[in-house]
Tab-separated table of C-alpha atoms in Angstrom:
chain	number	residue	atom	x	y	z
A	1	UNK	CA	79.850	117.459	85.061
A	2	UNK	CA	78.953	121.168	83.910
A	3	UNK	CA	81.810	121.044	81.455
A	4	UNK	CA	80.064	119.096	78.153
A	5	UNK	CA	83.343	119.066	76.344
A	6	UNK	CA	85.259	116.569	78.915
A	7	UNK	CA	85.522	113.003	78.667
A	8	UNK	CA	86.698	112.207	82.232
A	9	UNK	CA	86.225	108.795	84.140
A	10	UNK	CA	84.748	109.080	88.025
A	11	UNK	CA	85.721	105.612	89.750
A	12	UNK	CA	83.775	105.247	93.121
A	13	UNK	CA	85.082	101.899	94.391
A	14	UNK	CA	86.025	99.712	97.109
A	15	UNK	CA	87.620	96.323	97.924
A	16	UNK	CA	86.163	93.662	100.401
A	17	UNK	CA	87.916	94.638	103.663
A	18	UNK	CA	86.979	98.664	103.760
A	19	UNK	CA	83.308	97.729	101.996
A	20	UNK	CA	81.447	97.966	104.927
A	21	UNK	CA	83.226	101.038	106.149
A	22	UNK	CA	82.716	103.307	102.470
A	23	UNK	CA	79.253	101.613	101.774
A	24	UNK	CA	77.433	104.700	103.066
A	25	UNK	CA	80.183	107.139	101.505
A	26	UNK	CA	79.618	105.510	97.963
A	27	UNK	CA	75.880	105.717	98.207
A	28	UNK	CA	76.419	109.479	99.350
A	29	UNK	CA	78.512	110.423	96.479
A	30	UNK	CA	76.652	107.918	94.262
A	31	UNK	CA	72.821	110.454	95.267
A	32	UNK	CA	75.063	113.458	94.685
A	33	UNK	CA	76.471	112.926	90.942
A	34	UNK	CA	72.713	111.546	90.536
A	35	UNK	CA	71.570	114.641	91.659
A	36	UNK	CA	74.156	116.593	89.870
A	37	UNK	CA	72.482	115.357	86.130
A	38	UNK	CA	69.452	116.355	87.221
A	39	UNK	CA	70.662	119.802	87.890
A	40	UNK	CA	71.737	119.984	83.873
A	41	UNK	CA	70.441	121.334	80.842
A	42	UNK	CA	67.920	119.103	78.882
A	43	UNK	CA	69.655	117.956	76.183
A	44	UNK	CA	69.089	114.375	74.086
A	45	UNK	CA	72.185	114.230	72.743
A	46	UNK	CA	74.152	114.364	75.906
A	47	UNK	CA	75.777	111.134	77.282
A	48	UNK	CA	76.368	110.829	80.646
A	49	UNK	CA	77.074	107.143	81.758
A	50	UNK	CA	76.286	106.140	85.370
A	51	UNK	CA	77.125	102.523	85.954
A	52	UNK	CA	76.635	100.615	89.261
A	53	UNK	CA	77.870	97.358	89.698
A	54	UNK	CA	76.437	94.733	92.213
A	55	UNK	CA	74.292	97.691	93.064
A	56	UNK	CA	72.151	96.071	96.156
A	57	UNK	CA	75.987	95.640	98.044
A	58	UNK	CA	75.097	99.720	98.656
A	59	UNK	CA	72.587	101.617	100.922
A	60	UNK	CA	69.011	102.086	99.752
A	61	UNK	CA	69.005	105.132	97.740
A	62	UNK	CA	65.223	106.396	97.858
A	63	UNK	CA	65.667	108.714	94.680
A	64	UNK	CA	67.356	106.473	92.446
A	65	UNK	CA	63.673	105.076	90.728
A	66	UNK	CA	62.751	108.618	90.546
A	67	UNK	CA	66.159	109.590	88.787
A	68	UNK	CA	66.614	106.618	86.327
A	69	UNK	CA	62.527	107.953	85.054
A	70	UNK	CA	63.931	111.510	85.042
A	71	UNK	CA	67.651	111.848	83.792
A	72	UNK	CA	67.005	110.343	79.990
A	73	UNK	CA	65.734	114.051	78.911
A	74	UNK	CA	69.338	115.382	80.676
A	75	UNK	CA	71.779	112.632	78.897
A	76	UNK	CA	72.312	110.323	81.331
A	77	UNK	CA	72.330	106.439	81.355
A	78	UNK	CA	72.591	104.000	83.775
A	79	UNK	CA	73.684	100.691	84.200
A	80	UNK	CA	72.679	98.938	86.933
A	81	UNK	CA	74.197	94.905	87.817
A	82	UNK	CA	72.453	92.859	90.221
A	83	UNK	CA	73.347	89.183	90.883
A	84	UNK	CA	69.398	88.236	91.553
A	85	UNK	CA	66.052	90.187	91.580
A	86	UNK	CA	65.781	89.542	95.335
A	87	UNK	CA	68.518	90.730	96.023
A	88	UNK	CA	66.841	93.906	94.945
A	89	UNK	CA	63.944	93.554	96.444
A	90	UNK	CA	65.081	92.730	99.704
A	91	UNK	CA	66.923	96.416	99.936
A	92	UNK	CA	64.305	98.421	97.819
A	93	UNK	CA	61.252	96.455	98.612
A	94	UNK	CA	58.763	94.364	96.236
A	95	UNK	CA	57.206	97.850	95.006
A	96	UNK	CA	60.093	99.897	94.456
A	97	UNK	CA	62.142	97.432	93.190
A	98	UNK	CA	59.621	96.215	90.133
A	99	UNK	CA	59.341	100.013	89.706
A	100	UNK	CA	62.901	100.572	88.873
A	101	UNK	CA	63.347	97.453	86.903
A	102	UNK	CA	60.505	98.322	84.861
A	103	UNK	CA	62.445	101.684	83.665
A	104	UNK	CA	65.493	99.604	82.415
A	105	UNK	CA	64.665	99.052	78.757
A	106	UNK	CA	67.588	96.978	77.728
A	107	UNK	CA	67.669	93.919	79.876
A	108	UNK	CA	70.639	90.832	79.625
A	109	UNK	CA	70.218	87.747	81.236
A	110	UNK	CA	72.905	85.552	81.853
A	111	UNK	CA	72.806	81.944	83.711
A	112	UNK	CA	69.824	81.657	86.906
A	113	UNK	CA	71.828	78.927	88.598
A	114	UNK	CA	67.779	78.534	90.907
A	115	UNK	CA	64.606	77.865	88.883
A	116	UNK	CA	62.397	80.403	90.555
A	117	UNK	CA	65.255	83.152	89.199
A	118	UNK	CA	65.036	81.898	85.839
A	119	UNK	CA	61.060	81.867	85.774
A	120	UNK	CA	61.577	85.321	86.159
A	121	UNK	CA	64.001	86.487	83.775
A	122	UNK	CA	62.160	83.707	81.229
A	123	UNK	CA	58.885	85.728	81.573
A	124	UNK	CA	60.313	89.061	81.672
A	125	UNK	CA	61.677	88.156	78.005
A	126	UNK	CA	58.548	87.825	76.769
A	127	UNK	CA	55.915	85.084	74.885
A	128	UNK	CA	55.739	84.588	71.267
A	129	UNK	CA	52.748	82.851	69.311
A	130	UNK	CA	53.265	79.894	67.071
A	131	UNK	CA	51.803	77.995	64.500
A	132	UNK	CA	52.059	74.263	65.497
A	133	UNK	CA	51.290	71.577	62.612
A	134	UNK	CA	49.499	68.203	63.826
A	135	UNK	CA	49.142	65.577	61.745
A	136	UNK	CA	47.004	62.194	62.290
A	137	UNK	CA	46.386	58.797	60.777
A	138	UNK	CA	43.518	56.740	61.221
A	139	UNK	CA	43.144	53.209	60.526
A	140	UNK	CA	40.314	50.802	60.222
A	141	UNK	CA	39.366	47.529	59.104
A	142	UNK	CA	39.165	48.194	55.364
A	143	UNK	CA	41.326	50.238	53.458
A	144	UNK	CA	38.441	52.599	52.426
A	145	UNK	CA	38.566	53.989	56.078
A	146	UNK	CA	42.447	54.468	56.202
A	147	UNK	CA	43.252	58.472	56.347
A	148	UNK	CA	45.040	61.122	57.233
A	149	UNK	CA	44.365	64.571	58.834
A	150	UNK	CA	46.364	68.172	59.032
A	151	UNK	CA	45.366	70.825	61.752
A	152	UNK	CA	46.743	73.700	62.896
A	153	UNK	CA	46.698	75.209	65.957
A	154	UNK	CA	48.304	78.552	67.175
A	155	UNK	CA	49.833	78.453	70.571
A	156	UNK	CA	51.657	80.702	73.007
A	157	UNK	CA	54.682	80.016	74.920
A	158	UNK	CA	57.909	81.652	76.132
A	159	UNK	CA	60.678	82.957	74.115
A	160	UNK	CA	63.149	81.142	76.268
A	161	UNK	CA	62.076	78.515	78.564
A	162	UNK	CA	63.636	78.702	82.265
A	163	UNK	CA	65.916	75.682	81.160
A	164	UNK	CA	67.317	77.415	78.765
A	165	UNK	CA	68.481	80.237	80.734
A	166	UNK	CA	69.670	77.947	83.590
A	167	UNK	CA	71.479	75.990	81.441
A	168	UNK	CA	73.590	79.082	79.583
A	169	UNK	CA	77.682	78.757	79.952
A	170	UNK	CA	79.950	81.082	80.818
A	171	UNK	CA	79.722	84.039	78.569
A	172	UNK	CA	76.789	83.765	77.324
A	173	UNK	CA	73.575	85.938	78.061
A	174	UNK	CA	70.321	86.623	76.607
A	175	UNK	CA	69.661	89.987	75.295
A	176	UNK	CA	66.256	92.427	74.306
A	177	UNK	CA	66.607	95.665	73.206
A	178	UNK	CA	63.539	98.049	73.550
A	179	UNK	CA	61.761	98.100	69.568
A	180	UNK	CA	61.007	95.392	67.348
A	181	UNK	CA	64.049	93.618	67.478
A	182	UNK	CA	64.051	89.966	68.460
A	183	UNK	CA	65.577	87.976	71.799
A	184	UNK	CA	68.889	86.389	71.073
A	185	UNK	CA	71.674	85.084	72.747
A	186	UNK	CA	74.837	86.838	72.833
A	187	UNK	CA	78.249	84.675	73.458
A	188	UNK	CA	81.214	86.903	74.557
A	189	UNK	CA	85.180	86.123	74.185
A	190	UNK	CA	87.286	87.184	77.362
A	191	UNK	CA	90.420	88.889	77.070
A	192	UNK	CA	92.673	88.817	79.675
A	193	UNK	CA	93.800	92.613	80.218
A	194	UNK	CA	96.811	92.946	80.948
A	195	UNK	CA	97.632	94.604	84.640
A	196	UNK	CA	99.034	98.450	84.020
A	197	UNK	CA	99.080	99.048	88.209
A	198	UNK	CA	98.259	97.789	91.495
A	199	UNK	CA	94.919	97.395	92.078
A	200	UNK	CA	94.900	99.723	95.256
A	201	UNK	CA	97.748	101.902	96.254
A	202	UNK	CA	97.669	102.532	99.900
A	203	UNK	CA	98.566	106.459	100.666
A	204	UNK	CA	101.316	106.623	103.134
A	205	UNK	CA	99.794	109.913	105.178
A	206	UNK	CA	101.554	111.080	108.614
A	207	UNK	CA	98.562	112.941	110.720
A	208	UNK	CA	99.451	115.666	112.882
A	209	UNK	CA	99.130	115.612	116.572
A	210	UNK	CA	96.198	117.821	116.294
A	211	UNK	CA	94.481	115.737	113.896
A	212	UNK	CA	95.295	112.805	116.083
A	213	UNK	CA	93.663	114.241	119.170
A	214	UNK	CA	90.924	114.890	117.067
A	215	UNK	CA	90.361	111.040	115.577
A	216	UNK	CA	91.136	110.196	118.742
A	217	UNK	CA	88.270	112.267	120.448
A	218	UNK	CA	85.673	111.466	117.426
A	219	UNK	CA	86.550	107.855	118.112
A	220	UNK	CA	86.023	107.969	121.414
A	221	UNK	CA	82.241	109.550	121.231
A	222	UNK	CA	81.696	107.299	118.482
A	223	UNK	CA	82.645	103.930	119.908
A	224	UNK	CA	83.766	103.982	123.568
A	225	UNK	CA	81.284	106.155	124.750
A	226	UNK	CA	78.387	104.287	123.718
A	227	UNK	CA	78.887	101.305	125.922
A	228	UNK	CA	78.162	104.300	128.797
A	229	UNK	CA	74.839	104.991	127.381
A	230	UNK	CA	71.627	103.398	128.937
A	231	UNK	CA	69.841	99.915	127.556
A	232	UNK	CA	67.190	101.357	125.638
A	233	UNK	CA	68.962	104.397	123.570
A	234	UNK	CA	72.148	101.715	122.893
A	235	UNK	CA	69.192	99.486	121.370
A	236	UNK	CA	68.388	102.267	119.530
A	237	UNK	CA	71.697	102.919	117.796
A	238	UNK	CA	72.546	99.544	117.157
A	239	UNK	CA	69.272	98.735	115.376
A	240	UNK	CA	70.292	102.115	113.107
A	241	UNK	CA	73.471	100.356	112.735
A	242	UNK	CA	72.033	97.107	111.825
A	243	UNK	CA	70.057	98.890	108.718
A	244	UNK	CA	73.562	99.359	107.102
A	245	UNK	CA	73.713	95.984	106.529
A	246	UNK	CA	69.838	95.011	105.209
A	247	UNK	CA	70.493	92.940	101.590
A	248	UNK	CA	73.468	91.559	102.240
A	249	UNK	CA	73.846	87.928	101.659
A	250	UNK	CA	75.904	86.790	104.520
A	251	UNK	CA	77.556	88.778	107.788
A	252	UNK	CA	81.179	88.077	106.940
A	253	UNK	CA	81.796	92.467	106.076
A	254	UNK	CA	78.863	93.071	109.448
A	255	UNK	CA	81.225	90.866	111.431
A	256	UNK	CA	84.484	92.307	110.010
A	257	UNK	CA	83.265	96.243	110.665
A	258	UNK	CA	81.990	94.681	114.792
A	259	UNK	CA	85.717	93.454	115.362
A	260	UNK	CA	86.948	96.413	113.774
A	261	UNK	CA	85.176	98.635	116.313
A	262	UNK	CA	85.643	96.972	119.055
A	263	UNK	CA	88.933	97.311	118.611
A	264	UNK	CA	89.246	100.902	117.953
A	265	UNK	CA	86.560	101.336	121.078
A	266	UNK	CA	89.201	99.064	123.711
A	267	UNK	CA	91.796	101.381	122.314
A	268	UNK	CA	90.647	104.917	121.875
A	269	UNK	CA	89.070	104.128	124.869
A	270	UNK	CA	91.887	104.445	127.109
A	271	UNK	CA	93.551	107.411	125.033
A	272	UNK	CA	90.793	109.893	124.572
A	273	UNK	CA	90.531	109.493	129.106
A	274	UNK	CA	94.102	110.412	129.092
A	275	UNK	CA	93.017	113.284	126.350
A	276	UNK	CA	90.048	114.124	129.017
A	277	UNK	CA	92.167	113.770	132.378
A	278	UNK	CA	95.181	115.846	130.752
A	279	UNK	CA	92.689	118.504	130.113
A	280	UNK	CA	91.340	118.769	133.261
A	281	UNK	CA	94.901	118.579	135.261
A	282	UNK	CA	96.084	121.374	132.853
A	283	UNK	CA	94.771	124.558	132.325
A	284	UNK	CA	93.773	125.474	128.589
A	285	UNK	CA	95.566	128.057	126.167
A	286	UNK	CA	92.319	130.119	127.083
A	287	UNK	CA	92.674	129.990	130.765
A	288	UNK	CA	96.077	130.607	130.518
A	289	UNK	CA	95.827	133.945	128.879
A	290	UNK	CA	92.877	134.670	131.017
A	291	UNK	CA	95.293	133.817	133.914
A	292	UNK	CA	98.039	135.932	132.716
A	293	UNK	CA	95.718	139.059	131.639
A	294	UNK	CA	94.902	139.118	135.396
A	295	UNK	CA	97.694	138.845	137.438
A	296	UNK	CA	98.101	141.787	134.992
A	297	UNK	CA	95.003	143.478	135.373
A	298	UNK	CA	96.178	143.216	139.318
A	299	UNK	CA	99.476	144.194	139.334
A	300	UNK	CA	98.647	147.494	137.079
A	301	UNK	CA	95.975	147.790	139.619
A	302	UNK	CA	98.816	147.947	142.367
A	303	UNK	CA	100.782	150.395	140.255
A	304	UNK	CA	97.890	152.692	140.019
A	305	UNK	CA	97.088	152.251	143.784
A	306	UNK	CA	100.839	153.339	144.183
A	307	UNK	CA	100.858	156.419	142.149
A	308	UNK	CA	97.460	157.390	143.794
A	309	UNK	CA	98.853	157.233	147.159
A	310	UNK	CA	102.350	159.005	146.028
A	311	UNK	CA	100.117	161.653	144.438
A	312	UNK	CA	97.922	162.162	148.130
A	313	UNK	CA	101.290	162.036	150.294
A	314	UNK	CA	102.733	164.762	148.020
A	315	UNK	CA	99.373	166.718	148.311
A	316	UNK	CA	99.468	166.229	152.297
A	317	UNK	CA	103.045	167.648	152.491
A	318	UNK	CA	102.083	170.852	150.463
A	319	UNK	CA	99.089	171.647	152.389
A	320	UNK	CA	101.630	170.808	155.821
A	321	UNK	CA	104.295	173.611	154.300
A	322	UNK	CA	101.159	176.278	153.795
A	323	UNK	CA	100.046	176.331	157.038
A	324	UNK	CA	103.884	176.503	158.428
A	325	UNK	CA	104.240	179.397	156.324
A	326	UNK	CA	100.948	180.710	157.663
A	327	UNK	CA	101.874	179.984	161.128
């Protein structure tokens, strides 16, 4: 990011089955390399591209209005896909969500399967003014009276009617540029890439038993303990929980994630007790130095106590020779 000189690639992604789980991680990293621009040196001729895909899939990120006003004067760009405007404004709200689409100068609309959808993208594209040419005849009983009149008349309607954008194939989009530069309609050609790799590469990754006593533990104070806690602080978390999943369109990855720890709760459950119980029936590394520095604290106690009485004994038997020799 620092380094103006490198052309590197940062891919933040996810498939369908660990979404829900790396939704909160992506919007993390997603506010940091946001806030990372900000942190640059102005400079317009800097090009830093941020582009977000199906972008209301993630958590509301409060900043990101703030940062798409801010970041032109720092190089960076963003490109931001969303599959309908309320999709949008059900994460960001009505406010903050015309707010951020307002600062997104280049707009492309492709095909509003709903009317109300296409109403919107239809007036966001503008109105234009023409000059419409009407022509009548009038008639009458003698010839003398027959005639024709021209009038003009200048109306206003849209540049693209919501038909026309709910009626656009495959492909094809509408496009405005920021300027004076007319609306058109773009048609695109797919190319099939071809595939280079797999599309995710699972890491094969052996944990160590410490780390494993440590999932197992974090799982256990995550999930399992939580059915312990009392009625009104579990309604608590689970309405925290349920705020993950505001603006999605259906509860198949809320569902998915609920299975998934319920799962890991019925079986770290069980393990991180054992983890607890094994603790308690064994002493600790601690207590077992603490156990062993005392028994030799006490035996060099009994050592000393030895010497000390040697040390008196011999002192008795000198003073018992004296007073023989004195005798």
């Amino acid at each position: 990011m620092k380094n103006d000189a490198e052309n590197g690639f940062l891919f933040l992604s996810s498939n369908a089955q660990q979404h829900a789980s790396l939704r909160p991680l992506i919007s993390m990293w997603l506010s940091i390399a946001s806030t990372a621009i900000l942190e640059q040196d102005e400079d317009p001729d800097r090009r830093i591209w941020v582009l977000m895909d199906e972008a209301p899939s993630l958590h509301k990120l409060p900043e990101l209005a703030e940062t798409i006003a801010e970041v032109r004067k720092f190089g960076g760009c963003y490109v931001i896909g969303i599959q309908s405007f309320a999709q949008l404004k059900k994460v960001y709200g009505e406010n903050a969500a015309l707010e951020m689409f307002d600062l997104l100068n280049t707009r492309l609309f492709f095909r509003s399967p709903s009317n109300e959808m296409a109403k919107i993208s239809s007036h966001d594209l503008g109105e234009q003014e023409v000059d419409v040419s009407k022509e009548q005849y009038s008639y009458g009983a003698n010839e003398i009276r027959d005639g024709v009149s021209l009038g003009h008349q200048t109306i206003t309607r849209p540049v693209v009617t919501p038909s026309e954008i709910m009626q656009l194939e495959d492909l094809q989009f509408w496009l405005r540029t920021p300027g004076n530069y007319p609306v058109v309609r773009v048609d695109l050609e797919f190319n099939q890439m071809r595939s280079l790799c797999a599309p995710f590469i699972k890491r094969n990754y052996t944990p160590s038993e410490n780390i494993k006593q440590i999932e197992w533990s974090l799982n256990y104070h995550q999930f399992s303990a939580v059915q312990h806690v009392d009625k009104a602080d579990k309604t608590k978390l689970q309405s925290i929980h349920d705020t993950m999943y505001e603006g999605d369109e259906n509860n198949d990855e809320r569902s998915a994630e609920a299975q998934r720890m319920t799962k890991l709760a019925e079986k770290t459950d069980a393990v991180a007790q054992s983890l607890i119980d094994a603790k308690k029936a064994k002493p600790t590394e601690l207590a077992l130095k603490d156990a062993q520095k005392k028994k030799a604290a006490e035996k060099q106690k009994a050592a000393d106590q030895h010497i000390e009485d040697a040390q008196r004994l011999e002192e008795l038997q000198i003073v018992s020779v004296e007073d023989a020799e004195i005798g």
